Amino acid sequence: MSTDLPLRLRADAMSGTGETRDITLADGSKVMLAPRSAIAFAFRNDRRDVRLLRGEAFFEVVHDAEHPFSVATDHMTVTDVGTAFDVARDTESTLVSVEQGKVNVRSASAAPSVSFDLGAGEATRVPDRGIVAHEHVDAAEVAAWRSGTLIVRDQSAEQVINALRNYYHGAVLLHAPVFAKRRVTGVFDLGHPEQTLRELAASHAASVRRVSPWLLVVTDG
């Protein structure tokens, strides 16, 4: 709990492990926080600003052209152009995915700095440093975590485990350098994170050992 204290002091809303949280903002816009996520928001006379401090959030924005709605992380800003969209941040990048409408994405950390629009079924990953990567997504799959599903396309096993950690009430130690680098594509159940982790590990010849009621250790072989 103490390690979250600095974040709690900055946040206006947070969610815990395995918990999603629905928030209605002052303008009627709706936010759904994924587990272990946090936001801060500031509504002024001419702007509606939200900062994603940790994790992931899905936004359904009440459009108002005279009062822009923006979502910022440390290195980028997403501005609503009348839409529903998801923003997910990790230690290396921010992923923006659009379910409906359109957003503008502006990044000062990309090389070079960029500003562009995304429409429904489009996504972009903005790294803290480096080149922005664009991709197409099924709009129906945007923020699939809202229905308890994790959809993965060509991610490392370590990235998948990091996502599962947000749903597991305990610690997961990854001591599997070979398994961690395996590329993974699939649909996973977030409602049973330990079972999902075991099935994922078994499919790549890795092992999951329970050391205590609150500790899982993943190893190669």
PDB file of C-alpha atoms in Angstrom:
ATOM      1  CA  MET A   1       0.000   0.000   0.000  1.00  0.00           C
ATOM      2  CA  SER A   2       2.770   2.450   0.968  1.00  0.00           C
ATOM      3  CA  THR A   3       4.411   2.153  -2.448  1.00  0.00           C
ATOM      4  CA  ASP A   4       1.205   3.582  -3.957  1.00  0.00           C
ATOM      5  CA  LEU A   5       1.116   6.600  -1.638  1.00  0.00           C
ATOM      6  CA  PRO A   6       2.742   9.090  -4.085  1.00  0.00           C
ATOM      7  CA  LEU A   7       0.314   7.963  -6.778  1.00  0.00           C
ATOM      8  CA  ARG A   8      -2.670   8.247  -4.422  1.00  0.00           C
ATOM      9  CA  LEU A   9      -1.709  11.812  -3.628  1.00  0.00           C
ATOM     10  CA  ARG A  10      -1.814  12.695  -7.344  1.00  0.00           C
ATOM     11  CA  ALA A  11      -4.840  10.650  -8.415  1.00  0.00           C
ATOM     12  CA  ASP A  12      -8.504  11.598  -8.398  1.00  0.00           C
ATOM     13  CA  ALA A  13      -9.580   8.014  -9.065  1.00  0.00           C
ATOM     14  CA  MET A  14      -7.839   4.618  -8.788  1.00  0.00           C
ATOM     15  CA  SER A  15      -8.661   0.936  -9.163  1.00  0.00           C
ATOM     16  CA  GLY A  16      -7.167  -2.003  -7.309  1.00  0.00           C
ATOM     17  CA  THR A  17      -5.902  -5.417  -8.378  1.00  0.00           C
ATOM     18  CA  GLY A  18      -8.597  -7.305 -10.283  1.00  0.00           C
ATOM     19  CA  GLU A  19     -10.956  -4.329  -9.982  1.00  0.00           C
ATOM     20  CA  THR A  20     -12.497  -2.210 -12.728  1.00  0.00           C
ATOM     21  CA  ARG A  21     -14.107   1.096 -11.870  1.00  0.00           C
ATOM     22  CA  ASP A  22     -16.727   3.194 -13.657  1.00  0.00           C
ATOM     23  CA  ILE A  23     -16.498   6.970 -13.340  1.00  0.00           C
ATOM     24  CA  THR A  24     -18.789   9.695 -14.669  1.00  0.00           C
ATOM     25  CA  LEU A  25     -17.024  13.042 -15.035  1.00  0.00           C
ATOM     26  CA  ALA A  26     -18.587  16.447 -14.462  1.00  0.00           C
ATOM     27  CA  ASP A  27     -19.400  16.883 -18.173  1.00  0.00           C
ATOM     28  CA  GLY A  28     -21.133  13.494 -18.413  1.00  0.00           C
ATOM     29  CA  SER A  29     -18.202  11.764 -20.107  1.00  0.00           C
ATOM     30  CA  LYS A  30     -17.613   8.231 -18.846  1.00  0.00           C
ATOM     31  CA  VAL A  31     -14.359   6.518 -17.903  1.00  0.00           C
ATOM     32  CA  MET A  32     -13.820   2.847 -17.118  1.00  0.00           C
ATOM     33  CA  LEU A  33     -10.556   2.112 -15.326  1.00  0.00           C
ATOM     34  CA  ALA A  34      -8.825  -1.210 -15.887  1.00  0.00           C
ATOM     35  CA  PRO A  35      -7.319  -2.900 -12.806  1.00  0.00           C
ATOM     36  CA  ARG A  36      -4.406  -1.129 -11.091  1.00  0.00           C
ATOM     37  CA  SER A  37      -5.010   2.107 -12.971  1.00  0.00           C
ATOM     38  CA  ALA A  38      -5.180   5.736 -11.916  1.00  0.00           C
ATOM     39  CA  ILE A  39      -6.256   9.062 -13.415  1.00  0.00           C
ATOM     40  CA  ALA A  40      -6.285  12.711 -12.436  1.00  0.00           C
ATOM     41  CA  PHE A  41      -8.594  15.247 -14.047  1.00  0.00           C
ATOM     42  CA  ALA A  42      -8.902  19.014 -14.235  1.00  0.00           C
ATOM     43  CA  PHE A  43     -11.889  20.758 -15.814  1.00  0.00           C
ATOM     44  CA  ARG A  44     -11.339  24.450 -16.454  1.00  0.00           C
ATOM     45  CA  ASN A  45     -13.457  27.022 -18.256  1.00  0.00           C
ATOM     46  CA  ASP A  46     -12.148  26.162 -21.697  1.00  0.00           C
ATOM     47  CA  ARG A  47     -10.657  22.664 -21.353  1.00  0.00           C
ATOM     48  CA  ARG A  48     -11.309  19.175 -20.007  1.00  0.00           C
ATOM     49  CA  ASP A  49      -7.977  17.516 -19.185  1.00  0.00           C
ATOM     50  CA  VAL A  50      -7.394  13.984 -17.913  1.00  0.00           C
ATOM     51  CA  ARG A  51      -3.995  12.479 -17.088  1.00  0.00           C
ATOM     52  CA  LEU A  52      -3.540   8.702 -17.143  1.00  0.00           C
ATOM     53  CA  LEU A  53      -1.105   8.177 -14.279  1.00  0.00           C
ATOM     54  CA  ARG A  54      -0.953   4.392 -14.474  1.00  0.00           C
ATOM     55  CA  GLY A  55      -2.506   1.491 -16.320  1.00  0.00           C
ATOM     56  CA  GLU A  56      -5.370   1.675 -18.796  1.00  0.00           C
ATOM     57  CA  ALA A  57      -8.703   3.429 -19.218  1.00  0.00           C
ATOM     58  CA  PHE A  58     -11.566   3.453 -21.710  1.00  0.00           C
ATOM     59  CA  PHE A  59     -13.212   6.816 -22.451  1.00  0.00           C
ATOM     60  CA  GLU A  60     -16.690   7.626 -23.798  1.00  0.00           C
ATOM     61  CA  VAL A  61     -16.568  11.353 -24.345  1.00  0.00           C
ATOM     62  CA  VAL A  62     -19.415  13.839 -24.523  1.00  0.00           C
ATOM     63  CA  HIS A  63     -18.195  15.875 -27.478  1.00  0.00           C
ATOM     64  CA  ASP A  64     -17.966  19.641 -27.088  1.00  0.00           C
ATOM     65  CA  ALA A  65     -15.897  21.399 -29.737  1.00  0.00           C
ATOM     66  CA  GLU A  66     -15.613  24.549 -27.618  1.00  0.00           C
ATOM     67  CA  HIS A  67     -14.194  22.629 -24.654  1.00  0.00           C
ATOM     68  CA  PRO A  68     -11.600  20.093 -25.892  1.00  0.00           C
ATOM     69  CA  PHE A  69     -11.274  16.800 -23.996  1.00  0.00           C
ATOM     70  CA  SER A  70      -7.731  15.462 -23.786  1.00  0.00           C
ATOM     71  CA  VAL A  71      -6.016  12.476 -22.179  1.00  0.00           C
ATOM     72  CA  ALA A  72      -2.300  12.815 -21.497  1.00  0.00           C
ATOM     73  CA  THR A  73       0.536  10.567 -20.387  1.00  0.00           C
ATOM     74  CA  ASP A  74       4.106  11.702 -19.782  1.00  0.00           C
ATOM     75  CA  HIS A  75       4.993  11.769 -23.471  1.00  0.00           C
ATOM     76  CA  MET A  76       1.786  12.139 -25.479  1.00  0.00           C
ATOM     77  CA  THR A  77      -1.674  13.685 -25.604  1.00  0.00           C
ATOM     78  CA  VAL A  78      -4.890  12.299 -27.121  1.00  0.00           C
ATOM     79  CA  THR A  79      -7.606  14.825 -27.960  1.00  0.00           C
ATOM     80  CA  ASP A  80     -11.188  13.747 -28.560  1.00  0.00           C
ATOM     81  CA  VAL A  81     -12.915  14.566 -31.829  1.00  0.00           C
ATOM     82  CA  GLY A  82     -16.180  12.883 -30.712  1.00  0.00           C
ATOM     83  CA  THR A  83     -15.396   9.279 -29.870  1.00  0.00           C
ATOM     84  CA  ALA A  84     -14.904   6.259 -27.623  1.00  0.00           C
ATOM     85  CA  PHE A  85     -11.303   5.157 -27.199  1.00  0.00           C
ATOM     86  CA  ASP A  86      -8.846   3.283 -24.997  1.00  0.00           C
ATOM     87  CA  VAL A  87      -5.484   4.464 -23.673  1.00  0.00           C
ATOM     88  CA  ALA A  88      -3.014   2.009 -22.121  1.00  0.00           C
ATOM     89  CA  ARG A  89       0.412   2.889 -20.767  1.00  0.00           C
ATOM     90  CA  ASP A  90       3.301   0.733 -19.602  1.00  0.00           C
ATOM     91  CA  THR A  91       6.916   1.435 -18.749  1.00  0.00           C
ATOM     92  CA  GLU A  92       7.954   1.878 -22.385  1.00  0.00           C
ATOM     93  CA  SER A  93       5.013   3.155 -24.441  1.00  0.00           C
ATOM     94  CA  THR A  94       1.389   4.233 -24.680  1.00  0.00           C
ATOM     95  CA  LEU A  95      -1.158   2.418 -26.866  1.00  0.00           C
ATOM     96  CA  VAL A  96      -4.204   4.306 -28.175  1.00  0.00           C
ATOM     97  CA  SER A  97      -7.085   2.321 -29.752  1.00  0.00           C
ATOM     98  CA  VAL A  98     -10.262   3.827 -31.182  1.00  0.00           C
ATOM     99  CA  GLU A  99     -13.641   2.083 -30.964  1.00  0.00           C
ATOM    100  CA  GLN A 100     -15.812   4.889 -32.390  1.00  0.00           C
ATOM    101  CA  GLY A 101     -15.270   8.313 -33.906  1.00  0.00           C
ATOM    102  CA  LYS A 102     -11.878   9.944 -34.139  1.00  0.00           C
ATOM    103  CA  VAL A 103      -9.049  11.238 -31.937  1.00  0.00           C
ATOM    104  CA  ASN A 104      -5.972  13.325 -32.525  1.00  0.00           C
ATOM    105  CA  VAL A 105      -2.698  11.972 -31.144  1.00  0.00           C
ATOM    106  CA  ARG A 106       0.226  14.286 -30.471  1.00  0.00           C
ATOM    107  CA  SER A 107       3.607  13.046 -29.299  1.00  0.00           C
ATOM    108  CA  ALA A 108       6.638  15.087 -28.395  1.00  0.00           C
ATOM    109  CA  SER A 109       8.714  12.013 -27.517  1.00  0.00           C
ATOM    110  CA  ALA A 110       8.564  10.310 -30.918  1.00  0.00           C
ATOM    111  CA  ALA A 111      11.354  10.766 -33.414  1.00  0.00           C
ATOM    112  CA  PRO A 112      10.416  13.129 -34.974  1.00  0.00           C
ATOM    113  CA  SER A 113       7.525  14.648 -32.988  1.00  0.00           C
ATOM    114  CA  VAL A 114       4.190  13.898 -34.658  1.00  0.00           C
ATOM    115  CA  SER A 115       0.511  14.809 -34.695  1.00  0.00           C
ATOM    116  CA  PHE A 116      -2.076  12.684 -36.518  1.00  0.00           C
ATOM    117  CA  ASP A 117      -5.694  11.497 -36.425  1.00  0.00           C
ATOM    118  CA  LEU A 118      -6.953   7.982 -35.674  1.00  0.00           C
ATOM    119  CA  GLY A 119     -10.386   6.667 -36.664  1.00  0.00           C
ATOM    120  CA  ALA A 120     -12.484   3.700 -35.571  1.00  0.00           C
ATOM    121  CA  GLY A 121     -10.584   0.443 -35.898  1.00  0.00           C
ATOM    122  CA  GLU A 122      -7.195   2.142 -35.804  1.00  0.00           C
ATOM    123  CA  ALA A 123      -4.523   2.043 -33.102  1.00  0.00           C
ATOM    124  CA  THR A 124      -1.075   3.445 -32.542  1.00  0.00           C
ATOM    125  CA  ARG A 125       1.716   2.704 -30.096  1.00  0.00           C
ATOM    126  CA  VAL A 126       3.728   5.749 -29.060  1.00  0.00           C
ATOM    127  CA  PRO A 127       7.028   4.839 -27.399  1.00  0.00           C
ATOM    128  CA  ASP A 128       8.691   6.994 -24.789  1.00  0.00           C
ATOM    129  CA  ARG A 129      11.519   7.170 -27.336  1.00  0.00           C
ATOM    130  CA  GLY A 130      11.604   6.038 -30.949  1.00  0.00           C
ATOM    131  CA  ILE A 131       9.230   5.566 -33.863  1.00  0.00           C
ATOM    132  CA  VAL A 132       5.441   5.544 -33.652  1.00  0.00           C
ATOM    133  CA  ALA A 133       3.870   2.277 -34.859  1.00  0.00           C
ATOM    134  CA  HIS A 134       0.385   2.202 -36.435  1.00  0.00           C
ATOM    135  CA  GLU A 135      -1.914  -0.796 -36.742  1.00  0.00           C
ATOM    136  CA  HIS A 136      -5.479  -1.767 -37.566  1.00  0.00           C
ATOM    137  CA  VAL A 137      -7.693  -3.380 -34.931  1.00  0.00           C
ATOM    138  CA  ASP A 138     -11.188  -4.826 -34.834  1.00  0.00           C
ATOM    139  CA  ALA A 139     -13.221  -2.021 -33.263  1.00  0.00           C
ATOM    140  CA  ALA A 140     -15.247  -4.647 -31.386  1.00  0.00           C
ATOM    141  CA  GLU A 141     -12.048  -5.821 -29.682  1.00  0.00           C
ATOM    142  CA  VAL A 142     -10.984  -2.413 -28.346  1.00  0.00           C
ATOM    143  CA  ALA A 143     -10.694  -2.580 -24.525  1.00  0.00           C
ATOM    144  CA  ALA A 144     -11.768  -6.224 -24.520  1.00  0.00           C
ATOM    145  CA  TRP A 145     -10.708  -6.297 -20.847  1.00  0.00           C
ATOM    146  CA  ARG A 146     -14.090  -4.701 -20.101  1.00  0.00           C
ATOM    147  CA  SER A 147     -15.641  -8.133 -20.675  1.00  0.00           C
ATOM    148  CA  GLY A 148     -12.841 -10.050 -18.943  1.00  0.00           C
ATOM    149  CA  THR A 149     -10.864 -10.934 -22.063  1.00  0.00           C
ATOM    150  CA  LEU A 150      -7.245 -10.258 -22.981  1.00  0.00           C
ATOM    151  CA  ILE A 151      -6.610 -10.290 -26.735  1.00  0.00           C
ATOM    152  CA  VAL A 152      -2.929 -10.596 -27.654  1.00  0.00           C
ATOM    153  CA  ARG A 153      -1.274 -10.379 -31.055  1.00  0.00           C
ATOM    154  CA  ASP A 154       2.439 -11.044 -31.356  1.00  0.00           C
ATOM    155  CA  GLN A 155       3.429  -9.903 -27.884  1.00  0.00           C
ATOM    156  CA  SER A 156       6.079 -11.403 -25.652  1.00  0.00           C
ATOM    157  CA  ALA A 157       5.064 -13.818 -22.916  1.00  0.00           C
ATOM    158  CA  GLU A 158       6.500 -11.317 -20.448  1.00  0.00           C
ATOM    159  CA  GLN A 159       4.062  -8.656 -21.680  1.00  0.00           C
ATOM    160  CA  VAL A 160       1.152 -11.071 -21.239  1.00  0.00           C
ATOM    161  CA  ILE A 161       2.299 -11.945 -17.713  1.00  0.00           C
ATOM    162  CA  ASN A 162       2.542  -8.251 -16.872  1.00  0.00           C
ATOM    163  CA  ALA A 163      -1.096  -7.876 -17.933  1.00  0.00           C
ATOM    164  CA  LEU A 164      -2.160 -10.885 -15.846  1.00  0.00           C
ATOM    165  CA  ARG A 165      -0.411  -9.450 -12.774  1.00  0.00           C
ATOM    166  CA  ASN A 166      -3.041  -6.724 -12.679  1.00  0.00           C
ATOM    167  CA  TYR A 167      -5.696  -9.382 -12.077  1.00  0.00           C
ATOM    168  CA  TYR A 168      -3.853 -11.720  -9.700  1.00  0.00           C
ATOM    169  CA  HIS A 169      -4.133 -11.058  -5.957  1.00  0.00           C
ATOM    170  CA  GLY A 170      -0.550 -11.958  -5.184  1.00  0.00           C
ATOM    171  CA  ALA A 171       2.923 -11.802  -6.716  1.00  0.00           C
ATOM    172  CA  VAL A 172       4.158 -13.484  -9.898  1.00  0.00           C
ATOM    173  CA  LEU A 173       7.927 -13.881 -10.170  1.00  0.00           C
ATOM    174  CA  LEU A 174       9.219 -14.542 -13.672  1.00  0.00           C
ATOM    175  CA  HIS A 175      12.487 -16.500 -13.675  1.00  0.00           C
ATOM    176  CA  ALA A 176      12.181 -17.827 -17.223  1.00  0.00           C
ATOM    177  CA  PRO A 177      14.359 -15.924 -19.711  1.00  0.00           C
ATOM    178  CA  VAL A 178      13.511 -18.266 -22.599  1.00  0.00           C
ATOM    179  CA  PHE A 179       9.759 -18.285 -21.967  1.00  0.00           C
ATOM    180  CA  ALA A 180       9.686 -14.512 -21.352  1.00  0.00           C
ATOM    181  CA  LYS A 181      10.791 -13.853 -24.939  1.00  0.00           C
ATOM    182  CA  ARG A 182       8.333 -16.241 -26.619  1.00  0.00           C
ATOM    183  CA  ARG A 183       5.923 -14.494 -28.991  1.00  0.00           C
ATOM    184  CA  VAL A 184       2.281 -15.005 -28.084  1.00  0.00           C
ATOM    185  CA  THR A 185      -0.986 -14.609 -29.973  1.00  0.00           C
ATOM    186  CA  GLY A 186      -4.293 -15.612 -28.446  1.00  0.00           C
ATOM    187  CA  VAL A 187      -7.386 -14.837 -26.392  1.00  0.00           C
ATOM    188  CA  PHE A 188      -7.036 -15.220 -22.627  1.00  0.00           C
ATOM    189  CA  ASP A 189      -9.411 -15.295 -19.651  1.00  0.00           C
ATOM    190  CA  LEU A 190      -8.720 -12.490 -17.196  1.00  0.00           C
ATOM    191  CA  GLY A 191     -11.257 -13.829 -14.717  1.00  0.00           C
ATOM    192  CA  HIS A 192      -8.955 -16.722 -13.766  1.00  0.00           C
ATOM    193  CA  PRO A 193      -5.438 -15.287 -14.007  1.00  0.00           C
ATOM    194  CA  GLU A 194      -3.617 -18.167 -12.326  1.00  0.00           C
ATOM    195  CA  GLN A 195      -5.229 -20.789 -14.548  1.00  0.00           C
ATOM    196  CA  THR A 196      -4.553 -18.644 -17.610  1.00  0.00           C
ATOM    197  CA  LEU A 197      -0.908 -18.262 -16.581  1.00  0.00           C
ATOM    198  CA  ARG A 198      -0.521 -22.015 -16.096  1.00  0.00           C
ATOM    199  CA  GLU A 199      -2.062 -22.777 -19.481  1.00  0.00           C
ATOM    200  CA  LEU A 200       0.128 -20.201 -21.191  1.00  0.00           C
ATOM    201  CA  ALA A 201       3.272 -21.550 -19.524  1.00  0.00           C
ATOM    202  CA  ALA A 202       2.423 -25.170 -20.347  1.00  0.00           C
ATOM    203  CA  SER A 203       1.921 -24.316 -24.017  1.00  0.00           C
ATOM    204  CA  HIS A 204       5.526 -23.058 -24.122  1.00  0.00           C
ATOM    205  CA  ALA A 205       7.135 -25.789 -21.999  1.00  0.00           C
ATOM    206  CA  ALA A 206       7.455 -23.529 -18.946  1.00  0.00           C
ATOM    207  CA  SER A 207       6.372 -24.264 -15.381  1.00  0.00           C
ATOM    208  CA  VAL A 208       4.385 -22.412 -12.727  1.00  0.00           C
ATOM    209  CA  ARG A 209       5.037 -23.306  -9.076  1.00  0.00           C
ATOM    210  CA  ARG A 210       3.015 -22.073  -6.123  1.00  0.00           C
ATOM    211  CA  VAL A 211       5.425 -21.158  -3.338  1.00  0.00           C
ATOM    212  CA  SER A 212       2.810 -19.700  -0.994  1.00  0.00           C
ATOM    213  CA  PRO A 213      -0.871 -18.731  -1.184  1.00  0.00           C
ATOM    214  CA  TRP A 214       0.243 -15.373  -2.595  1.00  0.00           C
ATOM    215  CA  LEU A 215       3.311 -16.220  -4.668  1.00  0.00           C
ATOM    216  CA  LEU A 216       3.689 -17.920  -8.050  1.00  0.00           C
ATOM    217  CA  VAL A 217       7.106 -18.563  -9.598  1.00  0.00           C
ATOM    218  CA  VAL A 218       7.431 -19.113 -13.350  1.00  0.00           C
ATOM    219  CA  THR A 219      10.479 -20.972 -14.639  1.00  0.00           C
ATOM    220  CA  ASP A 220      11.688 -22.456 -17.926  1.00  0.00           C
ATOM    221  CA  GLY A 221      11.164 -26.196 -18.338  1.00  0.00           C
TER     222      GLY A 221
END
